[in-house]
PDB file of C-alpha atoms in Angstrom:
ATOM      1  CA  MET A   1    -106.758  12.227 -47.758  1.00  0.00           C
ATOM      2  CA  GLY A   2    -109.900  10.883 -46.118  1.00  0.00           C
ATOM      3  CA  LYS A   3    -110.627  14.083 -44.177  1.00  0.00           C
ATOM      4  CA  ALA A   4    -113.959  14.720 -45.919  1.00  0.00           C
ATOM      5  CA  LEU A   5    -115.107  11.207 -44.989  1.00  0.00           C
ATOM      6  CA  ALA A   6    -114.200  11.779 -41.348  1.00  0.00           C
ATOM      7  CA  GLU A   7    -116.027  15.091 -41.299  1.00  0.00           C
ATOM      8  CA  ALA A   8    -119.144  13.616 -42.882  1.00  0.00           C
ATOM      9  CA  PHE A   9    -119.526  10.235 -41.170  1.00  0.00           C
ATOM     10  CA  ALA A  10    -119.081   9.096 -37.570  1.00  0.00           C
ATOM     11  CA  ALA A  11    -118.263   5.573 -38.778  1.00  0.00           C
ATOM     12  CA  SER A  12    -115.363   6.946 -40.810  1.00  0.00           C
ATOM     13  CA  ARG A  13    -114.056   9.004 -37.889  1.00  0.00           C
ATOM     14  CA  ALA A  14    -114.059   5.864 -35.778  1.00  0.00           C
ATOM     15  CA  VAL A  15    -111.798   4.099 -38.294  1.00  0.00           C
ATOM     16  CA  PHE A  16    -109.173   6.850 -38.187  1.00  0.00           C
ATOM     17  CA  ALA A  17    -109.339   6.898 -34.376  1.00  0.00           C
ATOM     18  CA  GLU A  18    -108.794   3.131 -34.275  1.00  0.00           C
ATOM     19  CA  VAL A  19    -105.807   3.329 -36.612  1.00  0.00           C
ATOM     20  CA  ASP A  20    -104.284   6.179 -34.587  1.00  0.00           C
ATOM     21  CA  ALA A  21    -104.683   4.149 -31.393  1.00  0.00           C
ATOM     22  CA  ALA A  22    -103.210   1.013 -32.949  1.00  0.00           C
ATOM     23  CA  LEU A  23    -100.111   2.864 -34.151  1.00  0.00           C
ATOM     24  CA  GLY A  24     -99.744   5.033 -31.056  1.00  0.00           C
ATOM     25  CA  GLU A  25     -99.604   8.231 -33.106  1.00  0.00           C
ATOM     26  CA  LYS A  26    -101.872  10.596 -35.031  1.00  0.00           C
ATOM     27  CA  LEU A  27    -101.506   9.142 -38.508  1.00  0.00           C
ATOM     28  CA  SER A  28    -104.793  10.902 -39.308  1.00  0.00           C
ATOM     29  CA  LYS A  29    -103.093  14.276 -38.775  1.00  0.00           C
ATOM     30  CA  ILE A  30    -100.398  13.327 -41.307  1.00  0.00           C
ATOM     31  CA  LEU A  31    -103.071  12.140 -43.756  1.00  0.00           C
ATOM     32  CA  TRP A  32    -105.004  15.389 -43.507  1.00  0.00           C
ATOM     33  CA  GLU A  33    -102.256  17.959 -42.993  1.00  0.00           C
ATOM     34  CA  GLY A  34     -98.997  16.425 -44.233  1.00  0.00           C
ATOM     35  CA  PRO A  35     -96.218  17.153 -44.781  1.00  0.00           C
ATOM     36  CA  SER A  36     -96.305  15.169 -47.994  1.00  0.00           C
ATOM     37  CA  ASP A  37     -92.784  13.786 -47.620  1.00  0.00           C
ATOM     38  CA  THR A  38     -93.821  12.254 -44.288  1.00  0.00           C
ATOM     39  CA  LEU A  39     -97.061  10.888 -45.690  1.00  0.00           C
ATOM     40  CA  THR A  40     -95.323   9.246 -48.649  1.00  0.00           C
ATOM     41  CA  LEU A  41     -92.923   7.296 -46.443  1.00  0.00           C
ATOM     42  CA  THR A  42     -94.068   3.737 -47.110  1.00  0.00           C
ATOM     43  CA  GLU A  43     -94.460   3.034 -43.378  1.00  0.00           C
ATOM     44  CA  ASN A  44     -97.101   5.807 -43.297  1.00  0.00           C
ATOM     45  CA  ALA A  45     -98.562   5.478 -46.777  1.00  0.00           C
ATOM     46  CA  GLN A  46     -99.440   1.799 -46.389  1.00  0.00           C
ATOM     47  CA  PRO A  47    -101.535   2.015 -43.184  1.00  0.00           C
ATOM     48  CA  GLY A  48    -102.815   5.406 -44.364  1.00  0.00           C
ATOM     49  CA  LEU A  49    -104.258   4.060 -47.587  1.00  0.00           C
ATOM     50  CA  MET A  50    -105.823   1.188 -45.675  1.00  0.00           C
ATOM     51  CA  ALA A  51    -107.401   3.638 -43.220  1.00  0.00           C
ATOM     52  CA  VAL A  52    -109.011   5.630 -46.032  1.00  0.00           C
ATOM     53  CA  SER A  53    -110.333   2.458 -47.675  1.00  0.00           C
ATOM     54  CA  LEU A  54    -111.875   1.213 -44.436  1.00  0.00           C
ATOM     55  CA  ALA A  55    -113.270   4.665 -43.629  1.00  0.00           C
ATOM     56  CA  ALA A  56    -115.114   4.583 -46.952  1.00  0.00           C
ATOM     57  CA  MET A  57    -116.175   0.972 -46.400  1.00  0.00           C
ATOM     58  CA  ARG A  58    -117.627   1.653 -42.962  1.00  0.00           C
ATOM     59  CA  ALA A  59    -119.514   4.655 -44.354  1.00  0.00           C
ATOM     60  CA  LEU A  60    -120.970   2.442 -47.077  1.00  0.00           C
ATOM     61  CA  GLU A  61    -122.067  -0.089 -44.478  1.00  0.00           C
ATOM     62  CA  VAL A  62    -123.728   2.434 -42.168  1.00  0.00           C
ATOM     63  CA  GLU A  63    -125.077   4.994 -44.629  1.00  0.00           C
ATOM     64  CA  ALA A  64    -125.904   2.814 -47.648  1.00  0.00           C
ATOM     65  CA  GLY A  65    -126.637  -0.463 -45.887  1.00  0.00           C
ATOM     66  CA  ILE A  66    -123.969  -2.349 -47.839  1.00  0.00           C
ATOM     67  CA  ARG A  67    -123.099  -5.823 -46.518  1.00  0.00           C
ATOM     68  CA  LEU A  68    -120.285  -7.695 -48.209  1.00  0.00           C
ATOM     69  CA  GLU A  69    -121.648 -11.117 -47.273  1.00  0.00           C
ATOM     70  CA  ARG A  70    -124.899 -10.241 -49.048  1.00  0.00           C
ATOM     71  CA  ASP A  71    -123.837  -7.811 -51.759  1.00  0.00           C
ATOM     72  CA  ALA A  72    -120.392  -8.983 -52.936  1.00  0.00           C
ATOM     73  CA  ALA A  73    -119.034 -12.107 -54.594  1.00  0.00           C
ATOM     74  CA  PHE A  74    -115.356 -11.435 -53.816  1.00  0.00           C
ATOM     75  CA  VAL A  75    -112.968  -8.940 -52.287  1.00  0.00           C
ATOM     76  CA  ALA A  76    -109.563  -8.115 -53.757  1.00  0.00           C
ATOM     77  CA  GLY A  77    -106.833  -5.561 -53.230  1.00  0.00           C
ATOM     78  CA  HIS A  78    -103.797  -4.415 -55.177  1.00  0.00           C
ATOM     79  CA  SER A  79    -100.622  -5.083 -53.155  1.00  0.00           C
ATOM     80  CA  LEU A  80    -101.150  -3.454 -49.719  1.00  0.00           C
ATOM     81  CA  GLY A  81    -104.837  -3.318 -50.681  1.00  0.00           C
ATOM     82  CA  GLU A  82    -105.100  -7.011 -49.828  1.00  0.00           C
ATOM     83  CA  TYR A  83    -104.879  -6.020 -46.169  1.00  0.00           C
ATOM     84  CA  SER A  84    -107.663  -3.481 -46.684  1.00  0.00           C
ATOM     85  CA  ALA A  85    -109.768  -6.129 -48.408  1.00  0.00           C
ATOM     86  CA  LEU A  86    -109.195  -8.602 -45.585  1.00  0.00           C
ATOM     87  CA  ALA A  87    -110.119  -6.014 -42.956  1.00  0.00           C
ATOM     88  CA  ALA A  88    -113.270  -5.123 -44.888  1.00  0.00           C
ATOM     89  CA  ALA A  89    -114.195  -8.811 -45.083  1.00  0.00           C
ATOM     90  CA  GLY A  90    -113.637  -9.420 -41.368  1.00  0.00           C
ATOM     91  CA  SER A  91    -110.458 -11.523 -41.602  1.00  0.00           C
ATOM     92  CA  LEU A  92    -108.383  -8.866 -39.855  1.00  0.00           C
ATOM     93  CA  THR A  93    -109.321  -6.178 -37.386  1.00  0.00           C
ATOM     94  CA  ILE A  94    -108.586  -2.652 -38.519  1.00  0.00           C
ATOM     95  CA  SER A  95    -106.050  -2.367 -35.680  1.00  0.00           C
ATOM     96  CA  ASP A  96    -104.212  -5.506 -36.785  1.00  0.00           C
ATOM     97  CA  ALA A  97    -104.234  -4.378 -40.426  1.00  0.00           C
ATOM     98  CA  ALA A  98    -102.715  -1.025 -39.417  1.00  0.00           C
ATOM     99  CA  ARG A  99     -99.989  -2.658 -37.318  1.00  0.00           C
ATOM    100  CA  LEU A 100     -99.162  -5.197 -40.025  1.00  0.00           C
ATOM    101  CA  LEU A 101     -98.915  -2.519 -42.701  1.00  0.00           C
ATOM    102  CA  ARG A 102     -96.642  -0.399 -40.502  1.00  0.00           C
ATOM    103  CA  ILE A 103     -94.382  -3.452 -40.090  1.00  0.00           C
ATOM    104  CA  ARG A 104     -94.634  -4.217 -43.818  1.00  0.00           C
ATOM    105  CA  GLY A 105     -93.750  -0.673 -44.819  1.00  0.00           C
ATOM    106  CA  ARG A 106     -90.743  -0.479 -42.518  1.00  0.00           C
ATOM    107  CA  ALA A 107     -89.506  -3.941 -43.483  1.00  0.00           C
ATOM    108  CA  MET A 108     -89.743  -3.159 -47.194  1.00  0.00           C
ATOM    109  CA  GLN A 109     -87.835   0.089 -46.742  1.00  0.00           C
ATOM    110  CA  ARG A 110     -85.085  -1.625 -44.738  1.00  0.00           C
ATOM    111  CA  ALA A 111     -84.745  -4.654 -47.037  1.00  0.00           C
ATOM    112  CA  ILE A 112     -82.339  -2.872 -49.387  1.00  0.00           C
ATOM    113  CA  PRO A 113     -80.327   0.379 -49.125  1.00  0.00           C
ATOM    114  CA  VAL A 114     -82.088   3.469 -50.466  1.00  0.00           C
ATOM    115  CA  GLY A 115     -81.198   4.019 -54.111  1.00  0.00           C
ATOM    116  CA  ALA A 116     -79.925   0.478 -54.724  1.00  0.00           C
ATOM    117  CA  GLY A 117     -83.207  -0.722 -56.187  1.00  0.00           C
ATOM    118  CA  ALA A 118     -85.800   0.674 -58.569  1.00  0.00           C
ATOM    119  CA  MET A 119     -89.085  -0.007 -60.340  1.00  0.00           C
ATOM    120  CA  ALA A 120     -90.160   0.900 -63.857  1.00  0.00           C
ATOM    121  CA  ALA A 121     -93.448   0.866 -65.748  1.00  0.00           C
ATOM    122  CA  ILE A 122     -93.428  -0.693 -69.193  1.00  0.00           C
ATOM    123  CA  ILE A 123     -96.365   0.449 -71.307  1.00  0.00           C
ATOM    124  CA  GLY A 124     -97.357  -1.351 -74.487  1.00  0.00           C
ATOM    125  CA  LEU A 125     -95.912  -4.807 -73.862  1.00  0.00           C
ATOM    126  CA  ASP A 126     -97.876  -7.753 -72.497  1.00  0.00           C
ATOM    127  CA  LEU A 127     -96.730  -9.780 -69.500  1.00  0.00           C
ATOM    128  CA  GLU A 128     -94.849 -12.382 -71.549  1.00  0.00           C
ATOM    129  CA  ALA A 129     -92.891  -9.772 -73.497  1.00  0.00           C
ATOM    130  CA  ALA A 130     -92.146  -7.718 -70.378  1.00  0.00           C
ATOM    131  CA  ALA A 131     -90.981 -10.827 -68.515  1.00  0.00           C
ATOM    132  CA  ALA A 132     -88.618 -11.618 -71.395  1.00  0.00           C
ATOM    133  CA  VAL A 133     -87.233  -8.074 -71.200  1.00  0.00           C
ATOM    134  CA  ALA A 134     -86.720  -8.447 -67.448  1.00  0.00           C
ATOM    135  CA  ALA A 135     -84.928 -11.762 -67.851  1.00  0.00           C
ATOM    136  CA  GLU A 136     -82.617 -10.335 -70.512  1.00  0.00           C
ATOM    137  CA  ALA A 137     -81.900  -7.207 -68.471  1.00  0.00           C
ATOM    138  CA  ALA A 138     -81.074  -9.070 -65.256  1.00  0.00           C
ATOM    139  CA  GLU A 139     -77.475 -10.037 -66.108  1.00  0.00           C
ATOM    140  CA  ASN A 140     -76.970 -11.810 -62.759  1.00  0.00           C
ATOM    141  CA  GLN A 141     -78.857  -9.087 -60.906  1.00  0.00           C
ATOM    142  CA  VAL A 142     -82.520  -9.011 -59.862  1.00  0.00           C
ATOM    143  CA  CYS A 143     -84.999  -7.817 -62.489  1.00  0.00           C
ATOM    144  CA  GLU A 144     -88.495  -9.291 -62.241  1.00  0.00           C
ATOM    145  CA  THR A 145     -92.091  -8.533 -63.105  1.00  0.00           C
ATOM    146  CA  ALA A 146     -93.700  -6.929 -60.043  1.00  0.00           C
ATOM    147  CA  ASN A 147     -97.177  -5.932 -61.252  1.00  0.00           C
ATOM    148  CA  ASP A 148     -99.238  -7.134 -64.192  1.00  0.00           C
ATOM    149  CA  ASN A 149    -101.755  -4.302 -64.080  1.00  0.00           C
ATOM    150  CA  GLY A 150    -103.444  -5.099 -67.373  1.00  0.00           C
ATOM    151  CA  ALA A 151    -104.071  -3.132 -70.539  1.00  0.00           C
ATOM    152  CA  GLY A 152    -100.432  -3.476 -71.569  1.00  0.00           C
ATOM    153  CA  GLN A 153     -99.058  -2.058 -68.321  1.00  0.00           C
ATOM    154  CA  VAL A 154     -96.421  -4.147 -66.552  1.00  0.00           C
ATOM    155  CA  VAL A 155     -94.119  -2.979 -63.757  1.00  0.00           C
ATOM    156  CA  VAL A 156     -90.639  -4.456 -63.306  1.00  0.00           C
ATOM    157  CA  SER A 157     -88.626  -4.307 -60.091  1.00  0.00           C
ATOM    158  CA  GLY A 158     -85.084  -5.067 -58.972  1.00  0.00           C
ATOM    159  CA  ASP A 159     -81.541  -3.713 -58.846  1.00  0.00           C
ATOM    160  CA  LYS A 160     -81.383  -0.182 -60.197  1.00  0.00           C
ATOM    161  CA  ALA A 161     -78.836  -0.929 -62.918  1.00  0.00           C
ATOM    162  CA  ALA A 162     -80.897  -3.886 -64.151  1.00  0.00           C
ATOM    163  CA  ILE A 163     -84.063  -1.779 -64.236  1.00  0.00           C
ATOM    164  CA  GLU A 164     -82.253   0.877 -66.257  1.00  0.00           C
ATOM    165  CA  ARG A 165     -81.229  -1.811 -68.739  1.00  0.00           C
ATOM    166  CA  ALA A 166     -84.807  -3.074 -68.871  1.00  0.00           C
ATOM    167  CA  ILE A 167     -86.083   0.387 -69.774  1.00  0.00           C
ATOM    168  CA  GLU A 168     -83.765   0.616 -72.757  1.00  0.00           C
ATOM    169  CA  LEU A 169     -84.471  -2.957 -73.869  1.00  0.00           C
ATOM    170  CA  ALA A 170     -88.227  -2.414 -73.620  1.00  0.00           C
ATOM    171  CA  LYS A 171     -88.050   0.665 -75.815  1.00  0.00           C
ATOM    172  CA  GLY A 172     -86.130  -1.331 -78.391  1.00  0.00           C
ATOM    173  CA  LYS A 173     -88.746  -4.088 -78.352  1.00  0.00           C
ATOM    174  CA  GLY A 174     -91.704  -1.875 -79.125  1.00  0.00           C
ATOM    175  CA  ALA A 175     -92.846  -0.525 -75.749  1.00  0.00           C
ATOM    176  CA  LYS A 176     -94.788   2.709 -76.117  1.00  0.00           C
ATOM    177  CA  ARG A 177     -93.208   4.024 -72.953  1.00  0.00           C
ATOM    178  CA  ALA A 178     -90.798   2.760 -70.316  1.00  0.00           C
ATOM    179  CA  LEU A 179     -90.069   4.944 -67.354  1.00  0.00           C
ATOM    180  CA  MET A 180     -88.679   4.820 -63.849  1.00  0.00           C
ATOM    181  CA  LEU A 181     -91.265   5.070 -61.061  1.00  0.00           C
ATOM    182  CA  PRO A 182     -90.846   7.404 -58.060  1.00  0.00           C
ATOM    183  CA  VAL A 183     -90.838   4.702 -55.378  1.00  0.00           C
ATOM    184  CA  SER A 184     -88.786   4.305 -52.232  1.00  0.00           C
ATOM    185  CA  ALA A 185     -87.920   0.622 -52.701  1.00  0.00           C
ATOM    186  CA  PRO A 186     -88.099  -2.180 -55.311  1.00  0.00           C
ATOM    187  CA  PHE A 187     -91.324  -3.863 -54.209  1.00  0.00           C
ATOM    188  CA  HIS A 188     -92.527  -7.341 -55.245  1.00  0.00           C
ATOM    189  CA  CYS A 189     -89.212  -8.852 -56.230  1.00  0.00           C
ATOM    190  CA  ALA A 190     -86.585 -11.118 -54.675  1.00  0.00           C
ATOM    191  CA  LEU A 191     -84.821  -8.153 -53.059  1.00  0.00           C
ATOM    192  CA  MET A 192     -87.777  -7.979 -50.656  1.00  0.00           C
ATOM    193  CA  ARG A 193     -87.009 -11.393 -49.125  1.00  0.00           C
ATOM    194  CA  PRO A 194     -86.013  -9.888 -45.729  1.00  0.00           C
ATOM    195  CA  ALA A 195     -89.382  -8.109 -45.670  1.00  0.00           C
ATOM    196  CA  ALA A 196     -91.174 -11.376 -46.454  1.00  0.00           C
ATOM    197  CA  GLU A 197     -89.452 -12.985 -43.472  1.00  0.00           C
ATOM    198  CA  ALA A 198     -90.530 -10.085 -41.247  1.00  0.00           C
ATOM    199  CA  MET A 199     -94.133 -10.439 -42.419  1.00  0.00           C
ATOM    200  CA  ALA A 200     -94.113 -14.194 -41.831  1.00  0.00           C
ATOM    201  CA  GLU A 201     -93.125 -13.527 -38.217  1.00  0.00           C
ATOM    202  CA  ALA A 202     -95.676 -10.737 -37.762  1.00  0.00           C
ATOM    203  CA  LEU A 203     -98.493 -12.771 -39.264  1.00  0.00           C
ATOM    204  CA  ARG A 204     -97.733 -15.736 -36.993  1.00  0.00           C
ATOM    205  CA  ASP A 205     -98.756 -13.550 -34.063  1.00  0.00           C
ATOM    206  CA  THR A 206    -101.944 -12.253 -35.729  1.00  0.00           C
ATOM    207  CA  THR A 207    -105.416 -13.764 -35.622  1.00  0.00           C
ATOM    208  CA  MET A 208    -106.711 -14.354 -39.152  1.00  0.00           C
ATOM    209  CA  LYS A 209    -110.373 -15.303 -39.604  1.00  0.00           C
ATOM    210  CA  PRO A 210    -112.109 -16.623 -42.722  1.00  0.00           C
ATOM    211  CA  PRO A 211    -113.375 -13.684 -44.811  1.00  0.00           C
ATOM    212  CA  VAL A 212    -117.134 -13.278 -45.218  1.00  0.00           C
ATOM    213  CA  VAL A 213    -116.545 -13.584 -48.977  1.00  0.00           C
ATOM    214  CA  PRO A 214    -113.469 -15.087 -50.664  1.00  0.00           C
ATOM    215  CA  LEU A 215    -110.363 -13.005 -51.310  1.00  0.00           C
ATOM    216  CA  VAL A 216    -109.001 -13.161 -54.858  1.00  0.00           C
ATOM    217  CA  CYS A 217    -105.342 -13.018 -53.950  1.00  0.00           C
ATOM    218  CA  ASN A 218    -102.560 -11.280 -55.823  1.00  0.00           C
ATOM    219  CA  VAL A 219    -100.126 -14.137 -56.279  1.00  0.00           C
ATOM    220  CA  THR A 220    -102.575 -16.758 -57.601  1.00  0.00           C
ATOM    221  CA  ALA A 221    -105.416 -14.650 -59.075  1.00  0.00           C
ATOM    222  CA  ARG A 222    -107.787 -17.177 -57.520  1.00  0.00           C
ATOM    223  CA  PRO A 223    -110.091 -17.082 -54.479  1.00  0.00           C
ATOM    224  CA  VAL A 224    -108.977 -18.143 -51.024  1.00  0.00           C
ATOM    225  CA  SER A 225    -110.844 -18.313 -47.713  1.00  0.00           C
ATOM    226  CA  ALA A 226    -108.775 -20.566 -45.417  1.00  0.00           C
ATOM    227  CA  PRO A 227    -106.854 -18.428 -42.892  1.00  0.00           C
ATOM    228  CA  ASP A 228    -103.657 -20.498 -43.138  1.00  0.00           C
ATOM    229  CA  GLU A 229    -103.561 -20.110 -46.907  1.00  0.00           C
ATOM    230  CA  ILE A 230    -104.311 -16.385 -46.705  1.00  0.00           C
ATOM    231  CA  VAL A 231    -101.311 -15.952 -44.413  1.00  0.00           C
ATOM    232  CA  ARG A 232     -99.090 -17.968 -46.739  1.00  0.00           C
ATOM    233  CA  ARG A 233    -100.167 -15.929 -49.754  1.00  0.00           C
ATOM    234  CA  LEU A 234     -99.598 -12.616 -47.953  1.00  0.00           C
ATOM    235  CA  VAL A 235     -96.007 -13.665 -47.267  1.00  0.00           C
ATOM    236  CA  GLU A 236     -95.520 -14.787 -50.873  1.00  0.00           C
ATOM    237  CA  GLN A 237     -96.965 -11.498 -52.101  1.00  0.00           C
ATOM    238  CA  VAL A 238     -94.059  -9.483 -50.678  1.00  0.00           C
ATOM    239  CA  THR A 239     -91.688 -10.933 -53.280  1.00  0.00           C
ATOM    240  CA  GLY A 240     -94.259 -12.164 -55.820  1.00  0.00           C
ATOM    241  CA  THR A 241     -95.986 -10.622 -58.817  1.00  0.00           C
ATOM    242  CA  VAL A 242     -99.266  -8.800 -58.282  1.00  0.00           C
ATOM    243  CA  ARG A 243    -101.409 -10.561 -60.903  1.00  0.00           C
ATOM    244  CA  TRP A 244    -104.076  -7.869 -61.095  1.00  0.00           C
ATOM    245  CA  ARG A 245    -105.053  -8.395 -64.739  1.00  0.00           C
ATOM    246  CA  GLU A 246    -105.712 -12.072 -64.126  1.00  0.00           C
ATOM    247  CA  SER A 247    -107.535 -11.325 -60.868  1.00  0.00           C
ATOM    248  CA  VAL A 248    -109.991  -8.962 -62.530  1.00  0.00           C
ATOM    249  CA  ALA A 249    -110.405 -11.331 -65.480  1.00  0.00           C
ATOM    250  CA  PHE A 250    -111.163 -14.201 -63.102  1.00  0.00           C
ATOM    251  CA  MET A 251    -113.828 -12.217 -61.275  1.00  0.00           C
ATOM    252  CA  ALA A 252    -115.372 -11.128 -64.571  1.00  0.00           C
ATOM    253  CA  SER A 253    -115.416 -14.735 -65.807  1.00  0.00           C
ATOM    254  CA  SER A 254    -117.177 -15.679 -62.559  1.00  0.00           C
ATOM    255  CA  GLY A 255    -120.036 -13.318 -63.355  1.00  0.00           C
ATOM    256  CA  VAL A 256    -118.910 -10.095 -61.669  1.00  0.00           C
ATOM    257  CA  ARG A 257    -119.973  -7.054 -63.662  1.00  0.00           C
ATOM    258  CA  THR A 258    -119.619  -4.198 -61.151  1.00  0.00           C
ATOM    259  CA  PHE A 259    -116.337  -3.536 -59.373  1.00  0.00           C
ATOM    260  CA  TYR A 260    -116.266  -1.026 -56.510  1.00  0.00           C
ATOM    261  CA  GLU A 261    -112.921   0.626 -55.809  1.00  0.00           C
ATOM    262  CA  VAL A 262    -113.289   1.617 -52.161  1.00  0.00           C
ATOM    263  CA  GLY A 263    -110.789   4.184 -50.929  1.00  0.00           C
ATOM    264  CA  ALA A 264    -108.444   6.812 -52.359  1.00  0.00           C
ATOM    265  CA  GLY A 265    -108.144   7.201 -56.113  1.00  0.00           C
ATOM    266  CA  LYS A 266    -109.654   5.814 -59.297  1.00  0.00           C
ATOM    267  CA  VAL A 267    -106.743   4.002 -60.945  1.00  0.00           C
ATOM    268  CA  LEU A 268    -108.111   0.485 -60.436  1.00  0.00           C
ATOM    269  CA  SER A 269    -111.556   1.467 -61.712  1.00  0.00           C
ATOM    270  CA  GLY A 270    -109.931   2.576 -64.944  1.00  0.00           C
ATOM    271  CA  LEU A 271    -107.995  -0.677 -65.233  1.00  0.00           C
ATOM    272  CA  VAL A 272    -111.180  -2.709 -64.726  1.00  0.00           C
ATOM    273  CA  ARG A 273    -112.795  -1.094 -67.728  1.00  0.00           C
ATOM    274  CA  ARG A 274    -109.763  -1.976 -69.847  1.00  0.00           C
ATOM    275  CA  ILE A 275    -109.430  -5.572 -68.621  1.00  0.00           C
ATOM    276  CA  ALA A 276    -113.076  -6.710 -68.517  1.00  0.00           C
ATOM    277  CA  GLU A 277    -115.119  -5.589 -71.529  1.00  0.00           C
ATOM    278  CA  SER A 278    -118.409  -5.908 -69.683  1.00  0.00           C
ATOM    279  CA  GLY A 279    -117.034  -4.668 -66.367  1.00  0.00           C
ATOM    280  CA  VAL A 280    -118.007  -1.388 -64.738  1.00  0.00           C
ATOM    281  CA  GLY A 281    -115.575   0.220 -62.305  1.00  0.00           C
ATOM    282  CA  ILE A 282    -117.033   2.583 -59.691  1.00  0.00           C
ATOM    283  CA  ALA A 283    -114.813   4.521 -57.296  1.00  0.00           C
ATOM    284  CA  VAL A 284    -116.106   5.201 -53.773  1.00  0.00           C
ATOM    285  CA  GLY A 285    -113.815   7.526 -51.870  1.00  0.00           C
ATOM    286  CA  THR A 286    -115.761  10.690 -51.033  1.00  0.00           C
ATOM    287  CA  PRO A 287    -118.960  11.544 -49.145  1.00  0.00           C
ATOM    288  CA  ALA A 288    -120.630  12.234 -52.501  1.00  0.00           C
ATOM    289  CA  ASP A 289    -119.700   8.745 -53.695  1.00  0.00           C
ATOM    290  CA  VAL A 290    -121.177   7.229 -50.536  1.00  0.00           C
ATOM    291  CA  SER A 291    -124.358   9.268 -50.975  1.00  0.00           C
ATOM    292  CA  ALA A 292    -124.652   8.064 -54.580  1.00  0.00           C
ATOM    293  CA  ARG A 293    -124.453   4.448 -53.444  1.00  0.00           C
ATOM    294  CA  GLN A 294    -127.036   5.210 -50.735  1.00  0.00           C
ATOM    295  CA  ALA A 295    -129.375   6.618 -53.387  1.00  0.00           C
ATOM    296  CA  GLU A 296    -128.875   3.503 -55.508  1.00  0.00           C
ATOM    297  CA  ARG A 297    -129.711   1.267 -52.557  1.00  0.00           C
ATOM    298  CA  ASN A 298    -132.842   3.291 -51.772  1.00  0.00           C
ATOM    299  CA  ALA A 299    -133.964   3.138 -55.388  1.00  0.00           C
ATOM    300  CA  LEU A 300    -133.400  -0.638 -55.464  1.00  0.00           C
ATOM    301  CA  SER A 301    -135.360  -1.115 -52.263  1.00  0.00           C
ATOM    302  CA  ALA A 302    -138.244   0.916 -53.674  1.00  0.00           C
ATOM    303  CA  THR A 303    -138.513  -1.363 -56.712  1.00  0.00           C
ATOM    304  CA  ILE A 304    -138.557  -4.652 -54.815  1.00  0.00           C
TER     305      ILE A 304
END
């Protein structure tokens, strides 16, 4: 993951070197060589995904001349992606983002014993219906909506037994599918409160600058630029719902038509096309993607 970027662009290599230095270990080696069970540990996956996103972002800046303050209206990120977005927008250094995500990953894993919690995707019910299922399934345990991803895809999180009940209830209430997700902890629910406390402490010791463009944050689906509020929202996000559908809809209603998914994967680009009718989602995660954006920029410059 990200190896092709590092091989193609010096700016991308510099990002991986900075992350390795910040963490005091060769996370890049794990990203590029595995083993997969080490990479998928949340304490590695979170800073690793951020590193790939910033490696692609720096390549866009150097090779394609992209400047967020000139070319973007907002930044946004799904869950840990908020840290990537903030680093891209200059609120956090890459080193600080890596350290914070290592702390976040470890704190989330330690918040609840392995196997005690779970997450499930409910396909075919809207947020209101999925929230009603979660409330009914709770039965004095934790069962909450964790992600509203849009297009009838809602993720619930909480105690394993409650999530199992939610799956069965959702099927009975018309969900097309309801299935357990292969995750290491029940993210974005009240069981993550110890992790939220750890992040509040870590963020107190971190310098947060205003982003060059506003961040549309997960827990409010509205833009924020004040450092104090960004910190508060990042803490809330650990236990709060990722309101991705509303975030994309807000940006679309504000005039955004093109959404660039910078980093590994294309899942969010697909969701954009299903949330915003006039929206175009473009994934940028490979050297070819960067070159395509460079060609676009050159063509635009030639027409001006």
